[in-house]
């Protein structure tokens, strides 16, 4: 116990030790802490540490509630129980130190993030020497778990990433992305998929779905039972979907303008020509929503209004609140990217995936270090995590433009500030009813930021906008199939000046938000007509079966 008191036992250093590298690092970073606050925290820390010492002398095991240490191995063995108790004590006071820093909010947020990354990394659960579950497994298997863990770690070193699922269990087009359809158009940026109708009659106006280019589209079409694509087809919609290319070096010069003109606008035009409809229901998810909204604003500046409705799922148009991602964006970091990638090159999908994993390290990093490497357990098959590991590259010029003009300078929301594809961008000129969805626990697009689009779109006709708040996070909240009737969502038909006012007056409803969206689409999809007998049209033949070639290209 004396050694623990001196060295903080479980790896996270005593924040108030005379040789504390934490305080030294904060000072080097230019962060100041009020001496009075520091003295108070130090006093409180040593009181709690002393209480732990008294419990130890009295042979009283400490109590803690943390899902990382839920196994009885952590609670019943004195050595490991006090290891956890000291770790959690140090972790809590490190967080309090980070909160006490006197610094501008952006710098303070970076300090909080860095401290939390260190705290999570140094959990005793992450090391064989301090993980009783892994030690028990080692003894039980007579060393086989360690050998298996080493083998899994070597495999992952070759991949350059941690395996989150059994990737051999899935194949795109075979047991994920299986909704039947055909590629009816392609250029170097995307393939356009048209899906085969599942009803005898369909709505007159088709649905064009724009997924994010930062991920593969099949998050919207994993399995038949949780496919948003299939759900829309079952509702009687003729569905077109953009499958973005996974850029290689031949696409390293592509710009944001290209994604708007040759990507989103071209997809709109092709869907119009094949369906012979001037109006479409347009759908955007995450970055796909940012892209398609920009495209509609560009078209509006040209006097063209192709959207019968606009659906935006977990989409940022106002980048005032970008959540934890804000720690990765400042002038220095954006300028560095512009110097290295702004005139050509690729932003590797592996780097993007690592960034997003760092936002939830316990769930997407350390959990798998423990199970895969320390316990030698091969991860089970899980379609969503297979998709999560199937990363995509981004063209450097496009990526740099996006970083500076949205995340850094937040220019997209300002009417006329940006010129894209030769036209001024004014989101308020988009003339269509809008359905906006946010996820309550979203760490990538905070739901309040998604709600902010309500004031940017149809600013003079607020009753034409609908907002729905779903439970869970960025992905799990969206992929919440109606058939499973899980989770809940909130609705409020009254206008509100801000997100919190909206939520305070909202009604909580059980189950999936998908039927709410289906009702919105139906209202804007026109009359029912006979389903097309063939996919494509004159000049747009069926090039290959869905999901097409582009989605099968891997970044690694």
XYZ file of C-alpha atoms in Angstrom:
556
model
C 0.000 0.000 0.000
C 2.857 2.371 0.763
C 4.206 1.750 -2.735
C 0.782 2.487 -4.204
C 0.597 5.734 -2.236
C 3.983 6.718 -3.585
C 3.597 5.693 -7.216
C -0.185 5.646 -7.724
C -0.121 1.865 -8.133
C -2.080 1.357 -11.334
C -0.119 3.514 -13.719
C -1.978 6.837 -13.518
C 0.396 8.992 -11.562
C -0.450 10.682 -8.265
C -1.284 14.138 -9.643
C 0.112 15.881 -6.542
C 3.368 13.959 -6.140
C 6.466 16.213 -5.822
C 7.780 14.878 -9.135
C 4.387 14.886 -10.862
C 4.864 14.986 -14.615
C 1.209 15.976 -14.945
C 1.640 19.354 -13.267
C 4.895 19.871 -15.154
C 3.180 19.108 -18.461
C 0.336 21.510 -17.709
C 2.822 24.292 -16.976
C 4.752 23.560 -20.188
C 1.490 23.784 -22.084
C 0.957 27.249 -20.673
C -1.904 26.211 -18.406
C -2.257 27.877 -15.023
C -4.195 26.681 -11.975
C -5.264 29.000 -9.186
C -2.947 28.165 -6.210
C -5.912 28.192 -3.846
C -7.787 25.693 -6.016
C -4.679 23.534 -6.312
C -4.232 23.528 -2.525
C -7.893 22.597 -1.980
C -7.738 19.732 -4.505
C -4.491 18.496 -2.981
C -6.022 18.503 0.515
C -9.137 16.648 -0.669
C -6.999 14.129 -2.539
C -4.851 13.216 0.464
C -7.916 12.940 2.707
C -9.445 10.381 0.329
C -6.116 8.612 -0.078
C -5.832 8.438 3.717
C -9.320 6.937 3.943
C -8.263 4.223 1.516
C -5.228 3.520 3.684
C -7.456 3.184 6.780
C -9.729 0.751 4.922
C -6.702 -1.244 3.848
C -5.445 -1.501 7.456
C -8.925 -2.596 8.549
C -9.008 -5.259 5.777
C -12.041 -3.534 4.260
C -12.257 -3.946 0.500
C -12.997 -0.736 -1.443
C -16.258 -0.375 -3.355
C -16.371 0.943 -6.923
C -18.833 0.950 -9.775
C -17.122 0.994 -13.180
C -18.065 -1.401 -15.954
C -14.401 -1.910 -16.856
C -13.988 -3.593 -13.468
C -17.322 -5.374 -13.101
C -15.874 -8.899 -12.832
C -15.678 -10.389 -9.347
C -11.898 -10.810 -9.855
C -11.488 -7.070 -9.368
C -13.636 -6.897 -6.222
C -12.631 -10.004 -4.294
C -8.827 -9.832 -4.480
C -7.324 -7.197 -2.187
C -4.369 -6.413 -4.434
C -6.501 -5.755 -7.512
C -9.327 -4.034 -5.624
C -6.976 -1.424 -4.176
C -5.193 -1.095 -7.501
C -8.507 -0.080 -9.059
C -9.415 2.184 -6.144
C -6.124 4.087 -6.396
C -6.436 4.293 -10.188
C -9.980 5.702 -9.995
C -8.958 8.168 -7.290
C -6.035 9.458 -9.331
C -8.135 9.530 -12.496
C -10.849 11.598 -10.827
C -8.425 14.175 -9.471
C -6.603 14.383 -12.795
C -9.938 15.271 -14.381
C -10.580 17.858 -11.657
C -7.133 19.346 -12.322
C -7.917 19.595 -16.033
C -11.234 21.292 -15.239
C -9.458 23.773 -12.941
C -7.059 25.006 -15.591
C -7.268 28.720 -16.338
C -7.183 28.841 -20.120
C -9.351 29.732 -23.124
C -12.087 27.157 -23.635
C -10.542 25.633 -26.777
C -7.207 25.069 -25.034
C -8.998 23.774 -21.954
C -10.936 21.314 -24.090
C -7.677 19.994 -25.557
C -6.227 19.579 -22.074
C -9.315 17.700 -20.908
C -9.139 15.450 -23.960
C -5.422 14.726 -23.548
C -5.786 13.963 -19.848
C -8.737 11.653 -20.500
C -6.791 9.813 -23.214
C -3.966 9.219 -20.731
C -6.323 8.158 -17.955
C -8.095 5.656 -20.198
C -4.814 4.273 -21.537
C -3.378 3.653 -18.075
C -6.297 1.635 -16.730
C -5.065 -1.492 -14.902
C -7.418 -3.484 -17.136
C -5.124 -2.741 -20.097
C -2.072 -4.616 -18.787
C -1.551 -8.315 -18.201
C 0.402 -7.646 -14.994
C -2.566 -5.801 -13.424
C -5.567 -7.545 -15.030
C -6.810 -10.450 -12.877
C -9.287 -11.599 -15.534
C -6.503 -12.031 -18.076
C -4.303 -13.718 -15.480
C -7.074 -16.179 -14.606
C -7.544 -16.923 -18.301
C -3.817 -17.525 -18.674
C -3.832 -20.078 -15.852
C -7.080 -21.713 -17.000
C -5.812 -22.239 -20.563
C -2.284 -23.183 -19.489
C -0.809 -20.336 -21.482
C -2.904 -20.805 -24.645
C -4.670 -17.470 -24.176
C -1.350 -15.635 -24.170
C -0.202 -17.401 -27.339
C -3.505 -16.645 -29.048
C -3.335 -13.013 -27.915
C 0.167 -12.610 -29.328
C -0.971 -14.138 -32.633
C -3.954 -11.766 -32.822
C -1.733 -8.808 -32.014
C 0.735 -9.748 -34.783
C -2.150 -10.044 -37.256
C -3.374 -6.596 -36.281
C 0.134 -5.129 -36.574
C 0.133 -6.284 -40.195
C -3.296 -4.713 -40.740
C -2.247 -1.516 -38.984
C -5.390 -1.458 -36.826
C -7.143 -3.302 -34.025
C -9.660 -5.941 -35.121
C -13.098 -5.090 -33.749
C -14.907 -8.062 -35.259
C -14.363 -11.318 -37.118
C -13.900 -9.792 -40.560
C -13.865 -13.202 -42.246
C -17.556 -13.560 -41.364
C -18.673 -10.838 -43.783
C -18.500 -10.103 -47.479
C -19.957 -6.985 -49.062
C -22.735 -8.014 -51.425
C -23.030 -11.466 -49.887
C -24.243 -10.927 -46.320
C -24.027 -7.125 -45.967
C -25.283 -4.622 -48.578
C -27.659 -7.205 -50.032
C -30.731 -5.186 -51.032
C -31.382 -6.057 -54.663
C -30.688 -3.436 -57.302
C -28.347 -2.339 -60.073
C -25.717 0.294 -60.772
C -27.278 2.525 -63.435
C -24.586 5.228 -63.685
C -20.989 5.772 -62.718
C -18.234 8.335 -63.018
C -14.918 8.486 -61.219
C -16.518 9.900 -58.066
C -19.484 7.601 -57.513
C -21.748 4.844 -58.709
C -25.505 5.407 -58.610
C -27.504 2.386 -57.451
C -31.202 1.996 -58.234
C -32.958 -0.557 -56.050
C -35.537 -3.048 -57.276
C -39.067 -2.250 -56.087
C -40.659 -4.560 -53.511
C -44.197 -3.241 -54.026
C -46.497 -3.325 -57.065
C -46.962 0.441 -56.916
C -44.467 3.108 -55.935
C -44.562 6.782 -55.092
C -44.214 8.987 -58.124
C -41.216 10.910 -56.818
C -38.092 8.861 -56.084
C -35.831 9.028 -53.041
C -32.159 9.889 -53.578
C -29.932 8.849 -50.658
C -26.571 10.557 -50.113
C -24.429 8.707 -47.534
C -21.188 10.168 -46.148
C -18.109 9.899 -48.344
C -16.027 9.370 -45.219
C -17.557 5.880 -44.781
C -18.998 3.130 -46.990
C -22.687 3.479 -47.825
C -23.734 0.081 -46.504
C -24.196 1.337 -42.963
C -27.621 2.097 -44.458
C -27.923 -1.469 -45.788
C -26.299 -3.898 -43.360
C -28.743 -6.794 -42.979
C -32.314 -6.984 -44.352
C -33.738 -6.571 -40.834
C -31.825 -3.350 -40.078
C -31.503 -1.827 -43.552
C -32.827 1.720 -43.883
C -32.531 1.308 -47.665
C -34.751 -1.769 -47.681
C -37.195 -0.083 -45.308
C -37.609 2.825 -47.737
C -38.116 0.409 -50.654
C -40.717 -1.494 -48.622
C -42.555 1.817 -48.061
C -43.046 2.058 -51.816
C -40.222 4.432 -52.751
C -38.032 4.143 -55.823
C -34.649 4.456 -54.139
C -31.461 5.738 -55.735
C -28.282 5.713 -53.644
C -24.821 7.206 -54.151
C -21.938 4.775 -53.601
C -18.838 6.954 -53.336
C -15.537 5.822 -54.804
C -12.749 4.996 -52.346
C -10.105 7.442 -53.647
C -6.664 6.293 -54.735
C -3.736 8.379 -55.973
C -5.454 8.958 -59.323
C -8.118 10.946 -57.418
C -5.725 12.896 -55.202
C -6.548 16.187 -56.963
C -10.322 16.099 -56.426
C -11.836 19.157 -54.755
C -14.949 19.954 -52.753
C -16.371 21.575 -55.875
C -15.975 18.233 -57.675
C -17.912 16.427 -54.950
C -20.714 18.959 -55.355
C -20.814 19.258 -59.160
C -19.698 15.830 -60.368
C -21.036 14.062 -57.295
C -24.237 15.325 -55.667
C -25.565 17.472 -58.522
C -24.835 14.796 -61.116
C -26.619 12.186 -58.993
C -29.656 14.471 -58.745
C -29.701 14.965 -62.510
C -29.392 11.246 -63.280
C -32.155 10.342 -60.805
C -34.381 12.982 -62.428
C -33.710 11.647 -65.920
C -34.264 7.992 -65.038
C -37.432 8.657 -63.033
C -38.677 11.362 -65.424
C -39.487 13.468 -62.365
C -38.421 17.061 -61.789
C -38.767 16.690 -58.027
C -37.006 14.186 -55.771
C -37.028 13.408 -52.077
C -33.394 14.074 -51.149
C -31.666 12.415 -48.193
C -28.274 13.094 -46.592
C -26.539 11.326 -43.715
C -23.693 13.012 -41.774
C -21.187 14.498 -44.258
C -23.537 13.332 -47.013
C -26.084 15.778 -45.620
C -23.551 18.610 -45.719
C -22.683 17.737 -49.319
C -26.246 17.450 -50.566
C -27.353 20.634 -48.768
C -24.473 22.520 -50.386
C -25.471 21.076 -53.765
C -29.101 22.152 -53.328
C -27.958 25.658 -52.352
C -25.756 25.826 -55.467
C -28.681 24.697 -57.622
C -30.967 27.238 -55.929
C -28.535 29.990 -56.901
C -28.938 28.729 -60.485
C -32.728 28.957 -60.172
C -33.161 25.191 -59.891
C -35.128 23.582 -57.035
C -35.146 19.792 -57.506
C -35.984 18.758 -53.925
C -39.537 17.838 -53.037
C -38.209 17.302 -49.522
C -34.881 17.178 -47.717
C -33.963 14.682 -44.987
C -30.841 15.315 -42.902
C -29.634 12.693 -40.442
C -26.962 13.680 -37.866
C -25.765 16.459 -40.168
C -23.786 19.611 -39.462
C -24.566 22.796 -41.386
C -23.760 25.136 -38.504
C -20.358 24.081 -37.146
C -20.474 26.211 -33.998
C -20.673 23.089 -31.845
C -18.619 20.179 -33.177
C -18.281 18.295 -29.914
C -15.070 16.460 -29.144
C -13.854 16.723 -32.746
C -13.099 20.363 -32.039
C -9.843 19.331 -30.340
C -8.477 18.231 -33.724
C -9.219 21.488 -35.535
C -7.331 24.742 -35.129
C -5.413 27.066 -37.443
C -2.121 25.268 -36.875
C -3.489 21.797 -37.616
C -5.522 22.902 -40.635
C -2.574 24.840 -42.086
C -0.380 21.788 -41.683
C -2.895 19.677 -43.598
C -3.122 22.314 -46.311
C 0.645 22.327 -46.731
C 0.863 18.555 -47.044
C -2.420 17.699 -48.806
C -4.043 20.906 -50.020
C -2.583 20.723 -53.535
C -2.807 16.962 -53.945
C -2.578 13.767 -51.962
C -4.788 11.491 -49.900
C -6.041 11.642 -46.345
C -5.724 7.945 -45.409
C -8.856 6.231 -44.186
C -6.778 4.545 -41.502
C -5.925 7.935 -39.989
C -9.545 9.021 -40.051
C -10.623 5.773 -38.383
C -7.997 6.232 -35.654
C -9.269 9.742 -34.990
C -12.851 8.555 -34.534
C -11.753 5.619 -32.374
C -9.920 8.044 -30.080
C -13.250 9.714 -29.329
C -14.425 6.515 -27.601
C -11.180 4.769 -26.631
C -12.603 2.474 -23.963
C -15.226 1.097 -26.373
C -13.224 1.056 -29.607
C -9.630 0.552 -28.472
C -8.959 -0.689 -24.955
C -11.901 -3.049 -24.793
C -10.368 -4.968 -27.712
C -6.818 -4.751 -26.382
C -8.096 -6.553 -23.292
C -10.220 -9.195 -25.009
C -8.078 -9.808 -28.111
C -4.528 -9.528 -26.818
C -4.660 -10.095 -23.051
C -7.289 -12.846 -23.095
C -6.628 -14.249 -26.571
C -10.282 -14.077 -27.598
C -11.049 -13.617 -31.277
C -13.696 -10.890 -31.595
C -17.202 -12.114 -32.516
C -18.900 -11.319 -35.817
C -20.773 -7.986 -35.748
C -21.920 -6.317 -38.965
C -21.783 -2.742 -37.668
C -18.193 -3.115 -36.447
C -17.212 -4.753 -39.747
C -18.495 -1.625 -41.494
C -16.702 0.550 -38.946
C -13.384 -1.102 -39.904
C -13.969 -0.689 -43.650
C -12.504 2.797 -43.920
C -12.243 5.141 -46.900
C -9.626 7.635 -48.052
C -10.409 11.254 -48.870
C -8.802 13.448 -51.548
C -6.479 15.960 -49.886
C -7.801 19.148 -51.563
C -11.409 18.224 -50.769
C -10.565 17.332 -47.168
C -8.621 20.564 -46.562
C -11.391 22.739 -48.009
C -13.915 20.982 -45.804
C -11.793 21.397 -42.655
C -11.142 25.109 -43.150
C -14.495 26.297 -44.426
C -16.718 24.295 -42.129
C -15.010 23.100 -38.927
C -12.509 25.939 -38.599
C -14.234 29.019 -40.025
C -17.892 27.882 -39.988
C -18.586 29.682 -43.251
C -21.242 27.385 -44.722
C -24.011 28.859 -42.578
C -23.267 32.453 -43.669
C -25.339 33.349 -46.764
C -23.155 34.148 -49.762
C -19.802 33.808 -48.003
C -18.748 30.693 -49.920
C -18.621 30.169 -53.655
C -18.889 26.517 -54.673
C -18.942 25.221 -58.258
C -19.187 28.820 -59.445
C -22.211 29.789 -57.342
C -22.828 31.542 -54.054
C -24.027 29.248 -51.265
C -27.078 30.392 -49.341
C -28.756 27.536 -47.480
C -31.851 29.646 -46.866
C -32.622 29.500 -50.606
C -33.301 25.745 -50.498
C -37.046 25.574 -51.073
C -38.264 22.275 -49.619
C -39.773 20.909 -46.408
C -37.060 19.478 -44.180
C -36.897 16.514 -41.812
C -33.937 16.793 -39.420
C -32.806 13.982 -37.146
C -30.303 14.106 -34.273
C -29.086 11.411 -31.866
C -29.190 12.326 -28.179
C -25.814 10.755 -27.294
C -24.010 11.626 -30.534
C -20.353 12.508 -29.872
C -19.623 13.394 -33.525
C -22.637 15.599 -34.327
C -24.086 16.820 -31.011
C -27.857 16.798 -31.336
C -28.024 20.500 -30.492
C -25.779 21.140 -33.526
C -28.096 19.083 -35.728
C -31.013 21.116 -34.367
C -29.228 24.332 -35.380
C -30.066 23.541 -39.021
C -33.702 24.330 -38.185
C -32.940 28.060 -38.256
C -30.796 27.888 -41.414
C -33.290 26.071 -43.644
C -36.623 27.710 -44.498
C -35.918 30.534 -42.012
C -39.156 32.304 -42.922
C -41.231 29.108 -43.036
C -40.284 27.286 -39.842
C -43.439 25.170 -39.809
C -42.090 23.314 -42.859
C -39.219 21.898 -40.824
C -39.525 18.847 -38.572
C -37.010 17.751 -35.947
C -36.864 14.319 -34.357
C -34.453 13.362 -31.586
C -33.521 9.707 -31.256
C -31.880 7.832 -28.407
C -28.303 6.483 -28.512
C -25.364 7.647 -30.627
C -24.260 8.686 -34.096
C -24.776 5.278 -35.706
C -26.862 3.187 -33.305
C -29.414 5.983 -33.055
C -29.862 6.099 -36.827
C -29.852 2.350 -37.404
C -32.824 1.627 -35.164
C -35.191 -0.493 -37.272
C -38.924 -0.129 -36.788
C -39.405 -3.905 -36.725
C -37.413 -4.288 -33.480
C -39.286 -1.528 -31.636
C -36.266 -0.630 -29.498
C -35.155 2.573 -27.775
C -37.205 5.757 -27.964
C -37.401 9.176 -29.623
C -38.711 12.675 -28.951
C -40.997 14.851 -31.082
C -42.310 18.401 -30.738
C -44.412 20.003 -33.453
C -44.150 23.471 -31.925
C -41.395 25.870 -32.956
C -38.679 26.581 -30.399
C -35.992 29.233 -30.174
C -33.298 26.780 -29.125
C -32.585 23.077 -28.722
C -33.144 22.904 -24.968
C -36.497 24.694 -25.195
C -37.520 22.230 -27.886
C -36.545 19.248 -25.709
C -38.215 20.655 -22.595
C -41.562 20.699 -24.427
C -41.006 17.483 -26.436
C -42.972 14.252 -26.115
C -41.057 11.019 -25.569
C -42.256 8.106 -27.716
C -41.264 4.425 -27.481
C -39.609 2.554 -30.363
C -37.999 3.639 -33.621
C -38.203 7.060 -35.249
C -38.300 5.465 -38.718
C -42.142 5.555 -39.015
C -42.048 9.307 -38.326
C -39.698 9.699 -41.272
C -41.845 7.389 -43.435
C -44.854 9.638 -42.829
C -42.844 12.719 -43.800
C -41.603 11.064 -47.003
C -45.086 9.896 -47.975
C -46.420 13.437 -47.681
C -43.861 14.672 -50.202
C -43.542 11.711 -52.578
C -46.517 12.292 -54.882
C -49.194 9.864 -56.017
C -48.803 6.110 -56.353
C -47.927 4.744 -59.809
C -47.090 1.338 -61.239
C -43.614 0.147 -60.201
C -41.069 0.200 -63.064
C -40.573 -3.174 -64.713
C -36.895 -2.497 -65.377
C -34.217 -0.503 -63.660
C -32.441 2.344 -65.407
C -33.746 4.006 -68.554
C -32.739 4.846 -72.094
C -29.102 5.891 -71.861
C -28.776 4.422 -68.368
C -28.381 0.688 -68.640
C -27.812 -1.695 -65.742
C -24.008 -1.709 -65.492
C -23.719 -4.313 -62.736
C -25.665 -5.681 -59.799
C -25.770 -3.810 -56.518
C -23.783 -3.076 -54.424
C -21.343 -2.463 -57.306
C -17.555 -2.431 -57.497
C -16.773 0.878 -55.812
C -17.947 -0.130 -52.343
C -15.726 -3.224 -52.400
C -12.484 -1.252 -52.758
C -10.715 -1.233 -49.394
C -8.467 1.535 -48.135
C -6.032 -0.943 -46.628
